[in-house]
Each structure stands twice: as C-alpha cells, then as structure tokens.
Amino acid sequence: MAQVPKAQLATIHISVINQSTVLSDEQVSPVVAALQKQVTNDFRPAWGVDAELEFVPSGAQPPAGSWWLSILDDSDQANALGYHDLTTDGLPIGKVFAGTDLKVGASWSVTASHELLEMLADPNINLTVFVQNADTTGRLYAYEACDACEADNLGYQVDNILLSDFVFPSWFEGFRAHGSTQFAQTGHIQGPLELLPGGYICIFDVSAGPGWHQMTAEKRPVSMAQRGNVGSRRERRRLPREQWLVSVPHREITRRAADYRQRLDALQTQAA
C-alpha cells in the first residue's frame, strides 16, 4: 500500500496516562512504545492518520491540548477519579480498563491498541456507513476499526507486545469482492463487513428503530465481556452528545487517585 507522506498529515498528540493500580509504569511504558510503532508503521499507511504518543507516568500531568488514552482499573475508578467522556480541554479521550481485562482473562495491551486505533479513526464517535437494502430499509454501521476482529487470538505482536488487529477502510466498502483486496492488517478477514468469531459491529436499523445494538459473528446475544463499560466508546455511541461530560482538571484527578489508592490500601489492611 502506498505510503502517505508524514509531512502531509496533521500531528495528533496523545497522552497515554497510567492511573491503574494493577499496572506499574514499568509495565505500561513498553506497551506505549509498541503502540507508537503500530500507529506509524501499520495504521497510518491504511488510514492516513498518524499520532505521536507520550507516556505520562502515574501522578504526572499530561500536556495541554493533547488527547488522552487513560489506563484505569475499571469504570468505577474512572468515575471516582473524574475521567469522563472528553478531556479537560474538551478533546477526545479513550479508556482502557486494565483491571476488568485481568478479571476476565483478556489482554489489556490488545484493549489499549483497540481503543487507540478507534479513537484515531473516529475521534468524535459519530462516523457511520449506510448500507441501504431497499427503498425503506437499511443499516448504519459504526465506523469502528477493531470491533470486527477484536478477539485476543486474532491480534498480532509488535516487539513481543500483543496488539489488536484492525480493519482497513475497504472493509466498509460493500462493492469489493471477497478476497479482492486487503481488508484487515493480519489478513484474517477476507470480505467487506465480515465478522470474525469473537468480533461484532454496532448497527442501527433505520427502519426498526431499536437504537444502536451489536451484531456478532455467532448471531447470538453478546457476552458480558462484549458489553460496553460505562464511559467506553460503545456506551458513548448510544448517549446523546449533549449528555457527554468533560473530565475534571488533571491535577484534581491526580489528587483523587492518591485518595483512591489510600482507600484501597485501607481496605486491604482491614481484610488482612
């Protein structure tokens, strides 16, 4: 695939912030380096979007004007600290719930890759592809880059770090024949709008009117692991934008994080 000259791309600055209690800075830092390589070497040629990632250790402040990728334990911690739907500056934010991943046996590095790439492809969580089946029926497909092939076993490694597979823009182009072009980074997907086991896509049936819901490859209700956490992209897509909340100032988040860890330590002491 032809390379897009980097000089022609607007530079997106993304702060990868570690506020998790289950991951140390030493565990997060090498993943950020692998994510940078994935974005520049793999995602940029396919999507024409690049970014510069900066790791923000626990307790440090992200630079003003950057987008955020926040590493958190779970949605309860996100709410307690004040990470909401947008950054303090009203810019895009992604959340990685590492504690939840560890509980269900999933890879948090795959989730981080998933959230980062989808934030770059559709930062405002409002892009869709319309497939019209007839005069009065049709579906909107969410313009999400990793959902169709999100399962950990479909990912690939960069510097021994497991990252998420992702689809190319061609995946949303129904006119393309099966096997006619590359539809995803790993080559597992062979046709447009194809869903792999463990994958899904959010759709909106314009004639039925039930709102956004998930369609899976297995044609069965989604599992608990596939349900969107509060504050996730899946949950925000269903939420009117006027109800989105701006995160509190990061200095306040840092103070709350210290209080949060003290409460956890106190609870562990009591349990002991």
Short mmCIF file of C-alpha atoms in Angstrom, two decimals:
data_model
loop_
_atom_site.label_atom_id
_atom_site.label_comp_id
_atom_site.label_asym_id
_atom_site.label_seq_id
_atom_site.Cartn_x
_atom_site.Cartn_y
_atom_site.Cartn_z
CA MET A 1 0.00 0.00 0.00
CA ALA A 2 1.30 3.44 -0.91
CA GLN A 3 2.72 5.42 1.99
CA VAL A 4 1.19 8.77 2.90
CA PRO A 5 3.99 11.32 3.39
CA LYS A 6 4.16 12.15 7.09
CA ALA A 7 4.58 15.85 6.30
CA GLN A 8 1.08 15.87 4.79
CA LEU A 9 -0.56 14.61 7.96
CA ALA A 10 -1.74 16.70 10.88
CA THR A 11 0.07 15.56 14.00
CA ILE A 12 -2.17 14.29 16.78
CA HIS A 13 -0.58 14.32 20.23
CA ILE A 14 -1.88 11.60 22.54
CA SER A 15 -1.00 11.30 26.23
CA VAL A 16 -1.08 7.71 27.48
CA ILE A 17 -1.80 8.17 31.19
CA ASN A 18 -1.30 5.42 33.75
CA GLN A 19 -3.66 5.71 36.71
CA SER A 20 -4.19 1.99 37.15
CA THR A 21 -3.48 0.30 40.47
CA VAL A 22 -2.94 -3.09 38.77
CA LEU A 23 -0.22 -1.99 36.33
CA SER A 24 3.09 -0.32 37.11
CA ASP A 25 4.68 2.36 34.94
CA GLU A 26 7.34 -0.20 34.01
CA GLN A 27 4.61 -2.48 32.62
CA VAL A 28 2.86 0.28 30.66
CA SER A 29 5.88 2.04 29.13
CA PRO A 30 6.96 -0.72 26.69
CA VAL A 31 3.37 -1.11 25.51
CA VAL A 32 3.28 2.59 24.62
CA ALA A 33 6.41 2.12 22.51
CA ALA A 34 4.79 -0.80 20.68
CA LEU A 35 1.62 1.22 20.13
CA GLN A 36 3.66 4.02 18.57
CA LYS A 37 5.15 1.58 16.07
CA GLN A 38 1.72 0.14 15.29
CA VAL A 39 0.22 3.55 14.62
CA THR A 40 3.05 4.85 12.42
CA ASN A 41 4.06 1.65 10.60
CA ASP A 42 0.73 -0.18 10.23
CA PHE A 43 -2.25 2.10 10.84
CA ARG A 44 -1.01 5.24 9.10
CA PRO A 45 -0.49 3.63 5.66
CA ALA A 46 -4.02 2.17 5.73
CA TRP A 47 -5.97 5.02 7.29
CA GLY A 48 -3.85 8.11 6.58
CA VAL A 49 -3.82 9.05 10.26
CA ASP A 50 -0.73 9.32 12.43
CA ALA A 51 -0.08 10.33 16.03
CA GLU A 52 2.72 10.99 18.48
CA LEU A 53 2.28 9.13 21.76
CA GLU A 54 3.71 10.37 25.04
CA PHE A 55 3.73 8.19 28.13
CA VAL A 56 2.54 10.03 31.27
CA PRO A 57 3.61 8.14 34.42
CA SER A 58 1.29 7.84 37.38
CA GLY A 59 0.96 11.20 39.14
CA ALA A 60 2.38 13.28 36.27
CA GLN A 61 0.46 15.86 34.24
CA PRO A 62 -0.35 15.44 30.52
CA PRO A 63 0.49 18.38 28.26
CA ALA A 64 -2.35 20.77 27.48
CA GLY A 65 -4.09 20.21 24.18
CA SER A 66 -3.32 16.50 23.94
CA TRP A 67 -5.83 13.71 23.50
CA TRP A 68 -5.87 11.18 26.35
CA LEU A 69 -5.64 7.40 26.45
CA SER A 70 -6.22 6.62 30.13
CA ILE A 71 -5.18 3.31 31.68
CA LEU A 72 -7.60 2.60 34.53
CA ASP A 73 -8.73 -0.32 36.67
CA ASP A 74 -12.43 -0.29 35.81
CA SER A 75 -15.33 2.05 35.15
CA ASP A 76 -15.84 2.59 38.90
CA GLN A 77 -12.34 4.01 39.18
CA ALA A 78 -12.89 6.19 36.09
CA ASN A 79 -15.97 7.70 37.71
CA ALA A 80 -14.24 8.16 41.07
CA LEU A 81 -11.26 9.98 39.57
CA GLY A 82 -13.21 12.18 37.19
CA TYR A 83 -12.34 10.69 33.78
CA HIS A 84 -15.47 11.36 31.77
CA ASP A 85 -16.30 11.50 28.06
CA LEU A 86 -13.87 14.23 27.00
CA THR A 87 -10.57 15.61 28.28
CA THR A 88 -10.40 18.76 30.39
CA ASP A 89 -9.93 20.68 27.13
CA GLY A 90 -12.97 19.02 25.53
CA LEU A 91 -10.82 16.77 23.32
CA PRO A 92 -11.16 13.03 22.55
CA ILE A 93 -10.43 10.51 25.28
CA GLY A 94 -10.13 6.74 25.29
CA LYS A 95 -10.25 4.50 28.36
CA VAL A 96 -8.55 1.17 28.92
CA PHE A 97 -10.00 -0.78 31.86
CA ALA A 98 -6.99 -2.96 32.67
CA GLY A 99 -8.41 -4.33 35.91
CA THR A 100 -11.55 -5.52 34.12
CA ASP A 101 -9.44 -7.17 31.42
CA LEU A 102 -7.37 -9.01 34.03
CA LYS A 103 -10.54 -10.24 35.77
CA VAL A 104 -11.95 -11.79 32.58
CA GLY A 105 -8.59 -13.09 31.32
CA ALA A 106 -8.25 -10.64 28.44
CA SER A 107 -5.12 -8.81 27.28
CA TRP A 108 -5.06 -5.16 28.36
CA SER A 109 -2.49 -4.34 25.66
CA VAL A 110 -4.95 -5.51 22.98
CA THR A 111 -7.61 -3.30 24.56
CA ALA A 112 -5.21 -0.34 24.59
CA SER A 113 -4.46 -0.87 20.91
CA HIS A 114 -8.17 -1.24 20.15
CA GLU A 115 -9.14 1.99 21.92
CA LEU A 116 -6.24 3.97 20.47
CA LEU A 117 -6.84 2.99 16.84
CA GLU A 118 -10.59 3.53 17.04
CA MET A 119 -10.07 6.95 18.61
CA LEU A 120 -7.82 7.89 15.69
CA ALA A 121 -10.26 6.60 13.04
CA ASP A 122 -13.40 8.15 14.57
CA PRO A 123 -12.45 10.54 17.38
CA ASN A 124 -15.93 12.05 17.72
CA ILE A 125 -17.71 8.65 17.77
CA ASN A 126 -20.16 9.82 15.12
CA LEU A 127 -18.99 8.35 11.80
CA THR A 128 -21.10 5.65 10.13
CA VAL A 129 -21.52 3.79 6.85
CA PHE A 130 -25.06 3.44 5.48
CA VAL A 131 -25.99 0.22 3.69
CA GLN A 132 -29.39 0.60 2.04
CA ASN A 133 -31.05 -2.76 1.44
CA ALA A 134 -34.27 -1.47 -0.13
CA ASP A 135 -36.28 1.74 -0.56
CA THR A 136 -37.40 1.76 3.07
CA THR A 137 -34.80 -0.38 4.87
CA GLY A 138 -31.14 -0.01 5.65
CA ARG A 139 -28.49 -0.17 8.35
CA LEU A 140 -25.96 2.24 9.74
CA TYR A 141 -22.66 0.55 10.58
CA ALA A 142 -20.47 2.22 13.20
CA TYR A 143 -17.12 3.30 11.73
CA GLU A 144 -15.08 1.31 14.24
CA ALA A 145 -11.72 -0.10 13.20
CA CYS A 146 -11.21 -3.01 15.61
CA ASP A 147 -14.61 -4.39 16.62
CA ALA A 148 -14.96 -6.90 13.77
CA CYS A 149 -11.72 -8.68 14.71
CA GLU A 150 -11.25 -7.72 18.35
CA ALA A 151 -10.60 -11.15 19.88
CA ASP A 152 -7.19 -11.53 21.52
CA ASN A 153 -6.36 -14.64 19.49
CA LEU A 154 -6.70 -12.59 16.28
CA GLY A 155 -4.15 -9.96 17.35
CA TYR A 156 -0.51 -9.71 16.36
CA GLN A 157 2.72 -8.83 18.11
CA VAL A 158 4.95 -5.78 17.89
CA ASP A 159 8.15 -6.09 19.95
CA ASN A 160 6.61 -9.11 21.72
CA ILE A 161 3.59 -7.00 22.78
CA LEU A 162 0.20 -8.39 21.71
CA LEU A 163 -1.86 -5.73 19.92
CA SER A 164 -5.27 -5.64 18.25
CA ASP A 165 -5.92 -6.49 14.64
CA PHE A 166 -7.80 -3.76 12.76
CA VAL A 167 -9.81 -3.45 9.56
CA PHE A 168 -8.94 -1.19 6.64
CA PRO A 169 -11.39 1.38 5.20
CA SER A 170 -12.05 -1.17 2.42
CA TRP A 171 -13.90 -3.30 4.99
CA PHE A 172 -16.76 -0.80 4.87
CA GLU A 173 -16.97 -0.83 1.06
CA GLY A 174 -19.62 -3.36 0.07
CA PHE A 175 -18.80 -3.23 -3.65
CA ARG A 176 -15.49 -5.03 -3.10
CA ALA A 177 -15.40 -8.72 -3.98
CA HIS A 178 -14.38 -11.36 -1.46
CA GLY A 179 -10.60 -11.67 -1.42
CA SER A 180 -10.14 -8.80 -3.88
CA THR A 181 -8.03 -6.60 -1.60
CA GLN A 182 -6.66 -6.40 1.94
CA PHE A 183 -9.46 -5.88 4.43
CA ALA A 184 -7.51 -6.07 7.71
CA GLN A 185 -3.96 -5.86 8.98
CA THR A 186 -3.46 -9.58 9.65
CA GLY A 187 -5.33 -10.87 6.62
CA HIS A 188 -7.81 -12.91 8.66
CA ILE A 189 -10.77 -11.02 7.17
CA GLN A 190 -11.46 -11.80 3.52
CA GLY A 191 -14.51 -9.69 2.66
CA PRO A 192 -16.37 -6.45 3.41
CA LEU A 193 -18.41 -6.32 6.62
CA GLU A 194 -17.20 -9.81 7.57
CA LEU A 195 -17.23 -10.51 11.32
CA LEU A 196 -14.79 -12.96 12.86
CA PRO A 197 -15.54 -15.18 15.91
CA GLY A 198 -15.39 -13.00 18.99
CA GLY A 199 -15.97 -9.87 16.90
CA TYR A 200 -19.02 -7.68 16.47
CA ILE A 201 -20.18 -4.41 14.96
CA CYS A 202 -22.60 -1.78 16.27
CA ILE A 203 -25.51 -1.29 13.87
CA PHE A 204 -28.56 0.95 13.73
CA ASP A 205 -31.52 -0.42 11.78
CA VAL A 206 -33.15 2.73 10.41
CA SER A 207 -36.48 1.02 9.77
CA ALA A 208 -36.80 -0.93 13.04
CA GLY A 209 -35.92 1.88 15.46
CA PRO A 210 -34.44 -0.06 18.44
CA GLY A 211 -31.40 2.19 18.58
CA TRP A 212 -27.80 1.04 18.44
CA HIS A 213 -27.20 -2.65 19.10
CA GLN A 214 -24.41 -5.15 18.49
CA MET A 215 -24.32 -7.81 15.80
CA THR A 216 -21.90 -10.69 16.37
CA ALA A 217 -20.38 -13.29 14.09
CA GLU A 218 -22.07 -16.02 16.12
CA LYS A 219 -25.55 -14.47 15.71
CA ARG A 220 -26.25 -14.72 19.41
CA PRO A 221 -26.54 -12.21 22.27
CA VAL A 222 -23.28 -10.57 23.24
CA SER A 223 -21.29 -11.92 26.16
CA MET A 224 -20.59 -9.95 29.32
CA ALA A 225 -17.06 -9.27 28.04
CA GLN A 226 -18.51 -7.60 24.93
CA ARG A 227 -20.86 -5.28 26.79
CA GLY A 228 -19.65 -1.72 26.85
CA ASN A 229 -18.38 -0.37 30.18
CA VAL A 230 -19.72 2.98 31.35
CA GLY A 231 -17.62 5.62 29.63
CA SER A 232 -16.50 3.30 26.84
CA ARG A 233 -16.91 4.15 23.15
CA ARG A 234 -19.73 1.62 22.88
CA GLU A 235 -21.64 3.28 25.69
CA ARG A 236 -20.97 6.79 24.43
CA ARG A 237 -22.21 5.99 20.93
CA ARG A 238 -25.65 5.34 22.42
CA LEU A 239 -25.56 8.52 24.52
CA PRO A 240 -26.68 11.92 23.14
CA ARG A 241 -23.63 14.14 22.83
CA GLU A 242 -25.19 16.91 24.93
CA GLN A 243 -25.03 14.44 27.83
CA TRP A 244 -21.27 13.88 27.49
CA LEU A 245 -19.21 15.14 30.44
CA VAL A 246 -15.86 16.90 30.44
CA SER A 247 -13.21 15.41 32.73
CA VAL A 248 -12.16 17.35 35.80
CA PRO A 249 -8.73 19.08 35.73
CA HIS A 250 -5.94 16.53 35.76
CA ARG A 251 -4.45 17.92 38.98
CA GLU A 252 -7.76 17.07 40.63
CA ILE A 253 -7.66 13.60 39.04
CA THR A 254 -4.16 13.10 40.47
CA ARG A 255 -5.34 14.13 43.95
CA ARG A 256 -8.33 11.80 43.72
CA ALA A 257 -6.04 8.99 42.54
CA ALA A 258 -3.93 9.35 45.68
CA ASP A 259 -7.07 9.23 47.84
CA TYR A 260 -8.33 6.24 45.86
CA ARG A 261 -5.12 4.28 46.46
CA GLN A 262 -5.21 5.14 50.17
CA ARG A 263 -8.75 3.76 50.42
CA LEU A 264 -7.67 0.58 48.63
CA ASP A 265 -4.72 0.16 51.00
CA ALA A 266 -7.00 0.68 53.99
CA LEU A 267 -9.46 -1.93 52.72
CA GLN A 268 -6.64 -4.43 52.13
CA THR A 269 -5.29 -3.79 55.63
CA GLN A 270 -8.74 -4.38 57.12
CA ALA A 271 -9.15 -7.59 55.13
CA ALA A 272 -5.76 -8.82 56.35
#
